[in-house]
PDB file of C-alpha atoms in Angstrom:
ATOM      1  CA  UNK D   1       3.260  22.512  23.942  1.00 90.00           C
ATOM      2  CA  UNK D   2       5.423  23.457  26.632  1.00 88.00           C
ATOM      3  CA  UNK D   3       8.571  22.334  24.487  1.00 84.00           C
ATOM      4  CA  UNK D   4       7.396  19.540  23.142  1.00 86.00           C
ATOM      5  CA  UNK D   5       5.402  18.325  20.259  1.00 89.00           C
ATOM      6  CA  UNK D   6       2.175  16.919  20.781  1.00 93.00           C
ATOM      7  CA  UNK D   7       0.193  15.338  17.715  1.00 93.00           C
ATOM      8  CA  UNK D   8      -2.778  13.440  17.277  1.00 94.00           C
ATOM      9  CA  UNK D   9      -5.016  11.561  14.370  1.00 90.00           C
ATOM     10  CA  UNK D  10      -8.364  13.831  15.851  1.00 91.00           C
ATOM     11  CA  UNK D  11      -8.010  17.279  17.403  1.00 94.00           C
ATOM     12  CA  UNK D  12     -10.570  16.298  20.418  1.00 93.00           C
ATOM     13  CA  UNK D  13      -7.077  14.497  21.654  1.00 94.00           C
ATOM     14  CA  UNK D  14      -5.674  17.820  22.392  1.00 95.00           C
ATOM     15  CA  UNK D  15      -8.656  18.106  25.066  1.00 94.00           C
ATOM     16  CA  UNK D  16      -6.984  15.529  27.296  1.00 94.00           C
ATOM     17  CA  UNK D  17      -3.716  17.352  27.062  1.00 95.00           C
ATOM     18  CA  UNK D  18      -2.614  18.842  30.594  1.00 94.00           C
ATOM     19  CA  UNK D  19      -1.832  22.459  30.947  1.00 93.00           C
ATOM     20  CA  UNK D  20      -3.947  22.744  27.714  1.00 94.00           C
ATOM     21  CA  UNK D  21      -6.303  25.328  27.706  1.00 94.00           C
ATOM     22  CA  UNK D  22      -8.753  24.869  24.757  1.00 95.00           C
ATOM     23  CA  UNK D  23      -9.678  28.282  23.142  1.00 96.00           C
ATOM     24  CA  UNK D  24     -12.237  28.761  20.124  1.00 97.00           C
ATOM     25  CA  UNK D  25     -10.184  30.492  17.120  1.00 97.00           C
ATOM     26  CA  UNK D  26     -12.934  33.013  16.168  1.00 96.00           C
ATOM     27  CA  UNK D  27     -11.260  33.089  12.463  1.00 96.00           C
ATOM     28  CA  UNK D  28     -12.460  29.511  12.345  1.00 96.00           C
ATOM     29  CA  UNK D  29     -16.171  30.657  13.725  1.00 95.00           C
ATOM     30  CA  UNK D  30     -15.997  33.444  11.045  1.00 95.00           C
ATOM     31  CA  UNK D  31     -14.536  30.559   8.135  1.00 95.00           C
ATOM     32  CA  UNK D  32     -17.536  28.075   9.153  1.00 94.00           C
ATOM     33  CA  UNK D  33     -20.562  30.376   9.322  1.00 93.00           C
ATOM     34  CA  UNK D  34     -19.632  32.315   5.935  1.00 94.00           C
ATOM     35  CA  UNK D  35     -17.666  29.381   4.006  1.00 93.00           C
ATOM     36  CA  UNK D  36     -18.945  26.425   5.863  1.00 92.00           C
ATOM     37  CA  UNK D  37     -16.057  24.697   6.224  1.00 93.00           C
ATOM     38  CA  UNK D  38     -12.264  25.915   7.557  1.00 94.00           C
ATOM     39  CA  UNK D  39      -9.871  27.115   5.596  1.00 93.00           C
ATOM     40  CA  UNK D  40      -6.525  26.198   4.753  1.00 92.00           C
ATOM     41  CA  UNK D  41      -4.794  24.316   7.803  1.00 93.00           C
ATOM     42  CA  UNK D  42      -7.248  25.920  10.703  1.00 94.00           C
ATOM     43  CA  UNK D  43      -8.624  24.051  13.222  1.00 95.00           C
ATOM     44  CA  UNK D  44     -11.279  25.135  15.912  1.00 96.00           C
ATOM     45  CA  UNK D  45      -8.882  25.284  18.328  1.00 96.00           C
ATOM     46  CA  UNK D  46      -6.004  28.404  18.704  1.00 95.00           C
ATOM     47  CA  UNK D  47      -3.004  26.746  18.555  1.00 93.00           C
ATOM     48  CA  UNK D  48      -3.552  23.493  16.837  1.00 96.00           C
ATOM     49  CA  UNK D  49      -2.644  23.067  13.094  1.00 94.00           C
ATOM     50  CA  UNK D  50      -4.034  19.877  10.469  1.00 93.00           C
ATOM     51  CA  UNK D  51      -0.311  19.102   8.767  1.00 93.00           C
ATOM     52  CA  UNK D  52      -0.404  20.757   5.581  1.00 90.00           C
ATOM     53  CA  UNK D  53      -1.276  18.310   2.883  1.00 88.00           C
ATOM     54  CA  UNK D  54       1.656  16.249   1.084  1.00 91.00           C
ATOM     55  CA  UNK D  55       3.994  17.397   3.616  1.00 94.00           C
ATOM     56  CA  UNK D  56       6.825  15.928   5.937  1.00 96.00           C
ATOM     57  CA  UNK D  57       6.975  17.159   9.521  1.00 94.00           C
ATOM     58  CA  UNK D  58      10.386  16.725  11.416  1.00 95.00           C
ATOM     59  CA  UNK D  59      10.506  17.343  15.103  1.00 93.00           C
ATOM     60  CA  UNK D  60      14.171  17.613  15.951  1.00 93.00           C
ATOM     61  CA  UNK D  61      14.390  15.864  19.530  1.00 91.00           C
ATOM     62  CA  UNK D  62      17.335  16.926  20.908  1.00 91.00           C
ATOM     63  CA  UNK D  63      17.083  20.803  19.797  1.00 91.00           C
ATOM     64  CA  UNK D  64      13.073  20.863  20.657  1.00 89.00           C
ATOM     65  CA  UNK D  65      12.826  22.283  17.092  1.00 90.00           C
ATOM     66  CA  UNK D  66      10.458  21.587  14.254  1.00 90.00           C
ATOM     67  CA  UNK D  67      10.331  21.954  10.195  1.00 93.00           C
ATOM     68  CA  UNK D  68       8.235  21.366   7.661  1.00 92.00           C
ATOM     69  CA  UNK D  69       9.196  20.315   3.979  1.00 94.00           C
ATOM     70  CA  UNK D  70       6.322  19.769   1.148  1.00 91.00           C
ATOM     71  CA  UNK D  71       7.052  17.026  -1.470  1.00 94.00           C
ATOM     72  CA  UNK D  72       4.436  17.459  -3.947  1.00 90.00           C
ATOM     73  CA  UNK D  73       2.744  21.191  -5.334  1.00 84.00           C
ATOM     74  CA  UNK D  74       0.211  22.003  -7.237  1.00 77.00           C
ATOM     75  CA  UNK D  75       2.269  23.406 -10.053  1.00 76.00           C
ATOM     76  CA  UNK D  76       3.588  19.951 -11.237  1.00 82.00           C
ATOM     77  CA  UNK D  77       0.307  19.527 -12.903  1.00 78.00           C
ATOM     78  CA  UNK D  78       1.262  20.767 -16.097  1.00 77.00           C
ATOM     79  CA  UNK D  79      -1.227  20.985 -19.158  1.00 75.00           C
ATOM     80  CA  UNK D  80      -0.552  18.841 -21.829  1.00 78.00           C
ATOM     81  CA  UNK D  81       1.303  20.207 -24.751  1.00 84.00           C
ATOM     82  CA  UNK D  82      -0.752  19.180 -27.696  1.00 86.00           C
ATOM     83  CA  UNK D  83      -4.839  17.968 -27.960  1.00 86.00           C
ATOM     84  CA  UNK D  84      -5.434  14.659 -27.040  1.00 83.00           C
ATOM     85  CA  UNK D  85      -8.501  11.706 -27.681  1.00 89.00           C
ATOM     86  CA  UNK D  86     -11.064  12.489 -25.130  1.00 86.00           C
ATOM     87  CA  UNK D  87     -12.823   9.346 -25.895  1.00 92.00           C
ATOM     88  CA  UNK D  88      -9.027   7.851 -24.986  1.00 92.00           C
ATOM     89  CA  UNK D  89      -9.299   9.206 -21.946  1.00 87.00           C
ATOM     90  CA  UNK D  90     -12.666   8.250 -21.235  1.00 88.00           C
ATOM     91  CA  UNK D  91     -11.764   4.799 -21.975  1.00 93.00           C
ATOM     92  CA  UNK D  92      -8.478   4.749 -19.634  1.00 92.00           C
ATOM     93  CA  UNK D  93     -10.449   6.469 -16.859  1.00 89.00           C
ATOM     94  CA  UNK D  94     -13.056   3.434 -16.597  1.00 91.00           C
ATOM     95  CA  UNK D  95     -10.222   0.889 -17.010  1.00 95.00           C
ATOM     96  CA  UNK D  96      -8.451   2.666 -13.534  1.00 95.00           C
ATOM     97  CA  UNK D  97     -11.469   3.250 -11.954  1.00 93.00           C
ATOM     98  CA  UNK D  98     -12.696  -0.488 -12.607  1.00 95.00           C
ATOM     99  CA  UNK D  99      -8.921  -1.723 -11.499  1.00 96.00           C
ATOM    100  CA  UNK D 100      -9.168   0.488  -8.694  1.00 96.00           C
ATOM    101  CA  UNK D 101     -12.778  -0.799  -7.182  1.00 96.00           C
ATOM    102  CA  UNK D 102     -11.733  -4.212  -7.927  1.00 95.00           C
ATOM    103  CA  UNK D 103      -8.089  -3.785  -5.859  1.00 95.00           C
ATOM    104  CA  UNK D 104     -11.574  -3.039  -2.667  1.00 95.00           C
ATOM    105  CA  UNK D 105     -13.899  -5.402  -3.264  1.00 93.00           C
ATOM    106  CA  UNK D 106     -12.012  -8.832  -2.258  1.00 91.00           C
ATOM    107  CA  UNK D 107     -13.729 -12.470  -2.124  1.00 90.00           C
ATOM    108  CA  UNK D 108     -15.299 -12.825   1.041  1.00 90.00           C
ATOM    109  CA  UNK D 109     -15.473  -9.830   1.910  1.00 92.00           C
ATOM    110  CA  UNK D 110     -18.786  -7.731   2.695  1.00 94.00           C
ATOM    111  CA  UNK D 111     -18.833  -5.012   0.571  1.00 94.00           C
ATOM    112  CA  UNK D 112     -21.053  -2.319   0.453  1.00 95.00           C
ATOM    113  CA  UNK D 113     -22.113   1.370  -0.819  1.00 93.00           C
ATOM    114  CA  UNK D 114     -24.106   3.876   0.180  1.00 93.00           C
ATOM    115  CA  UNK D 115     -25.536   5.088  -3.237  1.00 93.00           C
ATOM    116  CA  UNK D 116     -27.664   8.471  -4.306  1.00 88.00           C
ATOM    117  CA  UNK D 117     -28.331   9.349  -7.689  1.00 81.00           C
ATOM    118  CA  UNK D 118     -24.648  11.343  -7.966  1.00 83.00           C
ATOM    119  CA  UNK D 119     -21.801  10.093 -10.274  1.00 84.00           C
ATOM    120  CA  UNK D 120     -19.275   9.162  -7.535  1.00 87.00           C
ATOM    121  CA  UNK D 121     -21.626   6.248  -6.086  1.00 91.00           C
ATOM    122  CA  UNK D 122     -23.361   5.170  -9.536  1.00 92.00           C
ATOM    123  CA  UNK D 123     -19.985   4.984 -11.029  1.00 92.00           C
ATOM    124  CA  UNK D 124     -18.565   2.991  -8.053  1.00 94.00           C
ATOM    125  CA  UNK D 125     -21.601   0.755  -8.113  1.00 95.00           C
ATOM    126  CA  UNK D 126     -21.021  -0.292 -11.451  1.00 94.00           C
ATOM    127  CA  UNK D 127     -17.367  -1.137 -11.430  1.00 95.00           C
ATOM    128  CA  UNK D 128     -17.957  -3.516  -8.246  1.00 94.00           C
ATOM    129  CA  UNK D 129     -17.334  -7.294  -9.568  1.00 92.00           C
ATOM    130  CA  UNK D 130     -19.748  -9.896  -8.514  1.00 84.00           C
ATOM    131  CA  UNK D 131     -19.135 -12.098  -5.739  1.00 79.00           C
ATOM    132  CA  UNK D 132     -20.989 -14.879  -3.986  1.00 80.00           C
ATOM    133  CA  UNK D 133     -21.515 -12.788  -0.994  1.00 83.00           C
ATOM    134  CA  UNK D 134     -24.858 -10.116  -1.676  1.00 88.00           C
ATOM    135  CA  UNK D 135     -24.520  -6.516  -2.752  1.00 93.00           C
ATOM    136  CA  UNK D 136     -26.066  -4.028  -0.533  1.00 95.00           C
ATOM    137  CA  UNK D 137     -26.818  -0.495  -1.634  1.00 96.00           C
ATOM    138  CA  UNK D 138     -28.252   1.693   1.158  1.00 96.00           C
ATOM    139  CA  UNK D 139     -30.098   5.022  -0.083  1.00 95.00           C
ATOM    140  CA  UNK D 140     -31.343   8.002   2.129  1.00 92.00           C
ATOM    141  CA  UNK D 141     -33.410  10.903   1.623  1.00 92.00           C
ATOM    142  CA  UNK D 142     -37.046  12.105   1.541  1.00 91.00           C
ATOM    143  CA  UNK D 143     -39.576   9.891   0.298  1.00 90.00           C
ATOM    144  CA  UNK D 144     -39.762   9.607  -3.233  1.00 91.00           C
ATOM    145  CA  UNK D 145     -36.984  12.183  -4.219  1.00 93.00           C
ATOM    146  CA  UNK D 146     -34.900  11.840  -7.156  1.00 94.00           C
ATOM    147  CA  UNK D 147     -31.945  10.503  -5.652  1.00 92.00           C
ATOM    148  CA  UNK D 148     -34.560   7.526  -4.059  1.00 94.00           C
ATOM    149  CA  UNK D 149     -35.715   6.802  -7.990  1.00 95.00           C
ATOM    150  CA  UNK D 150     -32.607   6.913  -9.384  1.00 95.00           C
ATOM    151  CA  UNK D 151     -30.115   4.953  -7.557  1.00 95.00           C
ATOM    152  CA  UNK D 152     -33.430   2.259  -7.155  1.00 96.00           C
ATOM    153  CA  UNK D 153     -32.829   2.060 -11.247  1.00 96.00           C
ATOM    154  CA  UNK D 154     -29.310   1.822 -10.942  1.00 96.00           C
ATOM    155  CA  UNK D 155     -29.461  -0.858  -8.063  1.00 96.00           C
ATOM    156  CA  UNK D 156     -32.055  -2.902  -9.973  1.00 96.00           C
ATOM    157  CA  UNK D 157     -29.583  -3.030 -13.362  1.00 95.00           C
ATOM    158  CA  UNK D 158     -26.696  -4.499 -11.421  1.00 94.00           C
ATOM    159  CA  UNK D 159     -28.403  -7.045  -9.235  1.00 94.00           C
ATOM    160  CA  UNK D 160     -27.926  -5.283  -6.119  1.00 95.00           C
ATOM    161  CA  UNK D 161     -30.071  -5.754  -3.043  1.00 95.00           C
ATOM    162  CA  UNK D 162     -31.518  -1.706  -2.242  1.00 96.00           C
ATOM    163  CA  UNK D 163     -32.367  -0.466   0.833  1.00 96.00           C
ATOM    164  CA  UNK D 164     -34.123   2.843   1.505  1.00 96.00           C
ATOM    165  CA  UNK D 165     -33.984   4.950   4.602  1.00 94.00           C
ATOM    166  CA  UNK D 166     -37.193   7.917   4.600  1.00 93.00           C
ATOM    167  CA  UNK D 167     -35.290  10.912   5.904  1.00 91.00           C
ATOM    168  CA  UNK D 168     -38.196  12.621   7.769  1.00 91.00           C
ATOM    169  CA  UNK D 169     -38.947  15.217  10.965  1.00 90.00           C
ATOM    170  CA  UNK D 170     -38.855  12.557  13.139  1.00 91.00           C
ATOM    171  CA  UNK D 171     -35.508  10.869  12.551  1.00 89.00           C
ATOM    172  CA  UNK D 172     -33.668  13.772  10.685  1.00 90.00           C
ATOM    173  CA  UNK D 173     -31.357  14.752  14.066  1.00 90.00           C
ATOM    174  CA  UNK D 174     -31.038  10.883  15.264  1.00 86.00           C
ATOM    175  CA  UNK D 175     -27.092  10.751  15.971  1.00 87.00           C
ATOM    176  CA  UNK D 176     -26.405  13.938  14.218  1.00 90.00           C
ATOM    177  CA  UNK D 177     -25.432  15.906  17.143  1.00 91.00           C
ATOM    178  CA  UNK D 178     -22.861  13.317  18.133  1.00 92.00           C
ATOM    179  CA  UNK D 179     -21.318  12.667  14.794  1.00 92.00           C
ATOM    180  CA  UNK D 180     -20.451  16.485  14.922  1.00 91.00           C
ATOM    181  CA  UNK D 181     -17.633  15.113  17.935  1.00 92.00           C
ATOM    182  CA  UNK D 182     -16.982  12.007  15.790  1.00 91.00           C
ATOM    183  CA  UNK D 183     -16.031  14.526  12.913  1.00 91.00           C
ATOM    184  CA  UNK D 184     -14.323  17.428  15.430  1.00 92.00           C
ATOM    185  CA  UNK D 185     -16.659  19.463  14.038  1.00 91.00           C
ATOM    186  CA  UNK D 186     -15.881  19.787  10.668  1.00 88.00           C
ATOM    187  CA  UNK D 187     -19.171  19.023   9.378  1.00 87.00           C
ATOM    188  CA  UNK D 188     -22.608  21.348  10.023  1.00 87.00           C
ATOM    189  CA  UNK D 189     -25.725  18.769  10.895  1.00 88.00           C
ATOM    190  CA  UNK D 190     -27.679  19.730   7.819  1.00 87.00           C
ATOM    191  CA  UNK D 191     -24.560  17.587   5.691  1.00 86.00           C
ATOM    192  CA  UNK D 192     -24.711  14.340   8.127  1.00 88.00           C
ATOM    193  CA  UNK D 193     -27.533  12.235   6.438  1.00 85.00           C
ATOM    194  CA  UNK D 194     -24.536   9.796   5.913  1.00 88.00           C
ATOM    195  CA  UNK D 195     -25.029   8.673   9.091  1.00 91.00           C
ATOM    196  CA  UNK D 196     -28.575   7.415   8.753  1.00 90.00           C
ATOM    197  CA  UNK D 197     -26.703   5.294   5.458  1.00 91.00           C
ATOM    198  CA  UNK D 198     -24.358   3.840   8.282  1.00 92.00           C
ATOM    199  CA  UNK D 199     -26.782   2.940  10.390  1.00 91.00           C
ATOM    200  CA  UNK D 200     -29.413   1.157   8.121  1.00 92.00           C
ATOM    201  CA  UNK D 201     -25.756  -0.263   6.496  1.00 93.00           C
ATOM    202  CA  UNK D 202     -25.035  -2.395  10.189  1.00 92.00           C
ATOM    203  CA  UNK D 203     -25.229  -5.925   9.847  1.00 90.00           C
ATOM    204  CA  UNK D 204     -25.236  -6.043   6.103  1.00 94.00           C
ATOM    205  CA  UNK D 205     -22.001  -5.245   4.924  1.00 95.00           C
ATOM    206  CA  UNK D 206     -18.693  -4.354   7.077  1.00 95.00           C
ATOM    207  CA  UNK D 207     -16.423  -2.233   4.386  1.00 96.00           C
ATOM    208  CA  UNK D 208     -18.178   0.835   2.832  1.00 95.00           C
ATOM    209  CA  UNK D 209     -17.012   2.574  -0.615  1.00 94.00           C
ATOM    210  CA  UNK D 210     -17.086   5.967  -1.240  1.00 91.00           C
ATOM    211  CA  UNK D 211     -16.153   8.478  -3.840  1.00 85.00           C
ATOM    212  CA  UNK D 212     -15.409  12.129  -3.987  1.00 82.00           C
ATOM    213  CA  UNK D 213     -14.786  14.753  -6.656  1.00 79.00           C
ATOM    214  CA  UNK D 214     -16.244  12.843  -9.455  1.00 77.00           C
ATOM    215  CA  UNK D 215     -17.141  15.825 -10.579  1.00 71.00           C
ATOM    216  CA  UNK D 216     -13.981  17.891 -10.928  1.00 72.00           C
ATOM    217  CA  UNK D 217     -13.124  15.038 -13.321  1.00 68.00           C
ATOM    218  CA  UNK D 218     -15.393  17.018 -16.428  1.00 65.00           C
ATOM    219  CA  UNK D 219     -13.659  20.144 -15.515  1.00 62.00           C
ATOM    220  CA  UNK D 220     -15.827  23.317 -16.198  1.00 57.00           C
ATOM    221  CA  UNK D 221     -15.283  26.285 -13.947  1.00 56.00           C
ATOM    222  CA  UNK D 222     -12.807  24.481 -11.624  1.00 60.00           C
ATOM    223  CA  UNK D 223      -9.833  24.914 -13.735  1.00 58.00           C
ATOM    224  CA  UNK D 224     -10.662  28.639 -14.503  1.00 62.00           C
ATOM    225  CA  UNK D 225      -8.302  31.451 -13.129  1.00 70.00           C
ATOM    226  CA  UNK D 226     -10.406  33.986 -11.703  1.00 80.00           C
ATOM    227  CA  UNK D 227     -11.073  35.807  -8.229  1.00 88.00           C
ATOM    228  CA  UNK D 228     -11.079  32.684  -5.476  1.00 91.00           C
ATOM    229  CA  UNK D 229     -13.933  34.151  -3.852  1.00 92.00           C
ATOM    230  CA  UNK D 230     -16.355  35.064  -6.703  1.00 90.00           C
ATOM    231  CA  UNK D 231     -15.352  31.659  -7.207  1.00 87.00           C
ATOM    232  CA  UNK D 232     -16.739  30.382  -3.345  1.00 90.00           C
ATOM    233  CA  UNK D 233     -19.871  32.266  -3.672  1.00 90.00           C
ATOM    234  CA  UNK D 234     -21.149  30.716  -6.887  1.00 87.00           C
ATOM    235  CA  UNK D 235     -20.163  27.380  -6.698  1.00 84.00           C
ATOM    236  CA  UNK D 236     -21.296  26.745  -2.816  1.00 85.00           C
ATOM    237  CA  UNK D 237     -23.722  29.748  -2.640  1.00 86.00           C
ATOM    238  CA  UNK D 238     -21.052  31.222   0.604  1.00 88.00           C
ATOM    239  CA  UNK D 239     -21.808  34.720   1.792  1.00 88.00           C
ATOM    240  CA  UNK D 240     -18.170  36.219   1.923  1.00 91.00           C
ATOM    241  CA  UNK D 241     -17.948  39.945   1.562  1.00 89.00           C
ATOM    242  CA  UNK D 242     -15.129  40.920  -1.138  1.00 85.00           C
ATOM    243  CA  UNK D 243     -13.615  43.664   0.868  1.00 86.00           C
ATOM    244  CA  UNK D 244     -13.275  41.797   4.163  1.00 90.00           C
ATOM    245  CA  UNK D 245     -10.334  40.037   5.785  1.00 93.00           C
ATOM    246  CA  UNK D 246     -11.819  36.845   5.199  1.00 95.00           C
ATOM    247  CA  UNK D 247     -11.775  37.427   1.526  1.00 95.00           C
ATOM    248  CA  UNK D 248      -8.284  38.692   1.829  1.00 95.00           C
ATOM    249  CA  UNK D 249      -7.399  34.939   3.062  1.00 95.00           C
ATOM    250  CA  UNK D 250      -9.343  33.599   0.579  1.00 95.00           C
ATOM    251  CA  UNK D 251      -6.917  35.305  -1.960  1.00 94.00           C
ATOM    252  CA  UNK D 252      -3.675  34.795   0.097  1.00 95.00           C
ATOM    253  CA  UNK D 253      -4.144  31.301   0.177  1.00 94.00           C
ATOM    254  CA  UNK D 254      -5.402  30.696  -3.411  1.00 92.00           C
ATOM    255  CA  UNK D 255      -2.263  32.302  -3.987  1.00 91.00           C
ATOM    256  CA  UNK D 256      -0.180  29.279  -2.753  1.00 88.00           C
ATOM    257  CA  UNK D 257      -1.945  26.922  -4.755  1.00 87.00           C
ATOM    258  CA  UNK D 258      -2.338  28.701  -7.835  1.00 82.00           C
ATOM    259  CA  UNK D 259      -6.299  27.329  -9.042  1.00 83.00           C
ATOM    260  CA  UNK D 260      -9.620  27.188  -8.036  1.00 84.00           C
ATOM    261  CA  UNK D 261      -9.015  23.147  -8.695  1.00 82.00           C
ATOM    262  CA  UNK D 262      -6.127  23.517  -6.076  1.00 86.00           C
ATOM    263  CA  UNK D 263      -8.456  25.587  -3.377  1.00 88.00           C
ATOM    264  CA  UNK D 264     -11.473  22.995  -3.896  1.00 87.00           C
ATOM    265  CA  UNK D 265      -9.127  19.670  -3.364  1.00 86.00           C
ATOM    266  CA  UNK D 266      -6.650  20.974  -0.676  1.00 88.00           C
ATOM    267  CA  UNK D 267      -9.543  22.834   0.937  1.00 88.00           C
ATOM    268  CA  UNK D 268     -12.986  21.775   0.557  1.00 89.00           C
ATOM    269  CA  UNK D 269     -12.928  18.094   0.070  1.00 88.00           C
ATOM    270  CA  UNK D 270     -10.459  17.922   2.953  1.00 88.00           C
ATOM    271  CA  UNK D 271     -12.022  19.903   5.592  1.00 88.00           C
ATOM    272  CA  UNK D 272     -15.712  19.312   4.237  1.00 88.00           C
ATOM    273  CA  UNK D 273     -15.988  16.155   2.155  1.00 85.00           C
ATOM    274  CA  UNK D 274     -13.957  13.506   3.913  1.00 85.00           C
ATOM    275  CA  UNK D 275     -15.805  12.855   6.914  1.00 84.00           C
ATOM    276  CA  UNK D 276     -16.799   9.300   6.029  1.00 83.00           C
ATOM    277  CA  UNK D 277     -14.073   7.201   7.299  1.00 86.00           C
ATOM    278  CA  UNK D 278     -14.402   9.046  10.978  1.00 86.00           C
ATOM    279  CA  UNK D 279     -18.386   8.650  10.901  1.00 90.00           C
ATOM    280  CA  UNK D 280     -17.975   4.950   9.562  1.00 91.00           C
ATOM    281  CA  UNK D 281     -15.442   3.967  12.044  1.00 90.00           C
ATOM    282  CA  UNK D 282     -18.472   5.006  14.997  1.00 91.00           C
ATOM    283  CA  UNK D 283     -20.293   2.210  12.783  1.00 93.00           C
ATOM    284  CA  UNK D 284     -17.566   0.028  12.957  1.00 93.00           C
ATOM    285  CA  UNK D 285     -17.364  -0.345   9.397  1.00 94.00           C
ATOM    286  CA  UNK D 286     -14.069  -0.183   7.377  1.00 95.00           C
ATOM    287  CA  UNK D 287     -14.119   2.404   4.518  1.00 94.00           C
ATOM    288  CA  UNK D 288     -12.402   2.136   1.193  1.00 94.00           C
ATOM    289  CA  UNK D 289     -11.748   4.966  -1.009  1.00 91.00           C
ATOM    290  CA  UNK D 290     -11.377   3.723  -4.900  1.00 92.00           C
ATOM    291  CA  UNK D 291     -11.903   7.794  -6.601  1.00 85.00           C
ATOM    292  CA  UNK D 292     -10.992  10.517  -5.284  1.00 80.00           C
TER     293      UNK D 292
END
C-alpha cells in the first residue's frame, strides 16, 4: 500500500489504514453465498491476501519488493509402500493424542471444553488427566437433542461437571451479529452457537480445548481423486454450478494441492472451521488446540 507493506493478525486492521479505501471483492460474495466459506487465500476485501499457508513472506526494505517461498506441500505426503497394522495405528494415535491433551491441561490450570456428541470433543474429553481443580464441559443446542444426551453420557463417565445451554428463538442471535466482526466475517450466523458455549463457559474455566478434523482421520471420500466440485456439493450440500467460473477456481486451485484432503485442510478448516481462538479471545479465554 502505497509502497509499502502493510500486514495485520485480522483484516478489520486494514480499515484503519489511511488512503485505504475498503472495497467488497464480489468473487468473495459469490465464494460465501455458493461455498460458504472463501476460497483459497481471498479475503472480503480487494486487495488484501491471508499468507498462503506454510509459507515465508520476505519484504525486501530497501528495494520495496516482496516474495513468497512455501516450505512444506502437499505432495510430501506420500502413501506408504506396503500394508500396515491398523489396530497399530489406532493404538499410536491415542498414545499422541493423550500426550498431546496432557502437554494443555497443566496443574492449576482451569481447563475446560465445550463438548457435543462429535468425535473431536468426546475424544478430547477423555484424554484430559484429572486434576484437583473441577472439569467443566459446557454443551449447547436445542433441548433434548442428541448432541444434549450424548455428551451428558460422556460427561457423567469421566467425572466431569456438565452444563447445558437451551439454544432457543429467544437467545439464538444473542452476540451472533458481533462475533461475525470478531471473526472478519468468515463465519455465517447460523455456524456461531460456539459463542453461547463461551459465554455459559465465563467464570468456570479460563483455557478452552478444541478439536478439528477428527474426522478426516478415518479417511473415506477425502482421499479420493475425483472432480473438486462434485466433491463440494456432496460433502457440504454447496450449490456451485459445474460450468461456471467459480467451478473453474474450484478446479484451478485443487490443482495446486493435488486432493480433496488438501482442498478441505488448506481451505475449509482454515477459512471455516478455525474461528474459535478469535471468538474465545472476545471471552477472554485462552484456547488450546491438542488435534487438528
Amino acid at each position: 500500500h502505497r509502497g509499502v507493506l502493510v500486514w495485520s493478525s485480522e483484516l478489520k486492521a486494514m480499515l484503519a489504514l489511511t488512503g485505504f479505501e475498503a472495497r467488497v471483492d464480489p468473487l468473495s460474495v459469490e465464494e460465501f453465498v455458493n461455498i460458504g466459506w472463501l476460497l483459497n487465500n481471498r479475503t472480503w476485501l480487494e486487495g488484501v491476501e491471508l499468507l498462503p499457508a506454510a509459507t515465508v513472506h520476505t519484504w525486501d526494505i530497501r528495494g520495496r519488493s516482496h516474495s513468497s517461498q512455501r516450505y512444506w506441500w502437499w505432495d510430501q505426503v506420500a502413501p506408504l509402500a506396503s500394508r500396515v497394522d491398523e489396530g497399530e495405528i489406532a493404538e499410536e494415535m491415542g498414545r499422541l493424542l493423550k500426550s498431546a491433551v496432557e502437554r494443555r491441561c497443566r496443574p492449576g490450570e482451569r481447563v475446560g471444553l465445550t463438548l457435543s456428541g462429535g468425535l473431536d470433543s468426546r475424544a478430547l474429553l477423555a484424554a484430559m488427566p484429572t486434576h484437583d481443580n473441577a472439569l467443566h464441559a459446557v454443551t449447547m443446542g436445542k433441548k433434548g437433542c442428541d448432541d444434549i444426551l450424548i455428551s451428558a453420557m460422556a460427561a457423567k463417565a469421566k467425572g466431569a461437571e456438565h452444563h447445558v445451554v437451551d439454544i432457543n428463538r429467544h437467545n439464538w442471535l444473542t452476540s451472533r451479529p458481533e462475533a461475525v466482526w470478531w471473526t472478519d466475517g468468515r463465519k455465517d450466523l447460523m455456524h456461531m452457537a460456539i459463542v453461547a458455549a463461551y459465554q455459559a463457559g465465563q467464570g468456570l474455566f479460563d483455557i478452552v480445548l478444541d478439536g478439528a478434523g477428527g474426522g478426516l482421520l478415518k479417511g473415506d471420500d477425502l482421499y479420493n481423486e475425483g472432480d473438486p466440485v462434485q466433491f463440494l456439493c456432496n460433502k457440504f450440500a454447496c450449490r456451485i454450478k459445474l460450468d461456471t467460473g467459480l467451478a473453474e477456481r474450484i478446479r484451478d486451485y485443487y490443482a495446486t494441492l493435488g486432493s480433496n484432503y488438501a482442498l478441505y485442510v488448506d481451505s475449509r478448516m482454515r477459512s471455516f472451521t478455525m474461528s474459535g481462538p478469535k471468538i474465545a479471545l472476545n471471552f477472554h479465554m485462552e484456547y488450546r488446540i491438542p488435534l487438528m
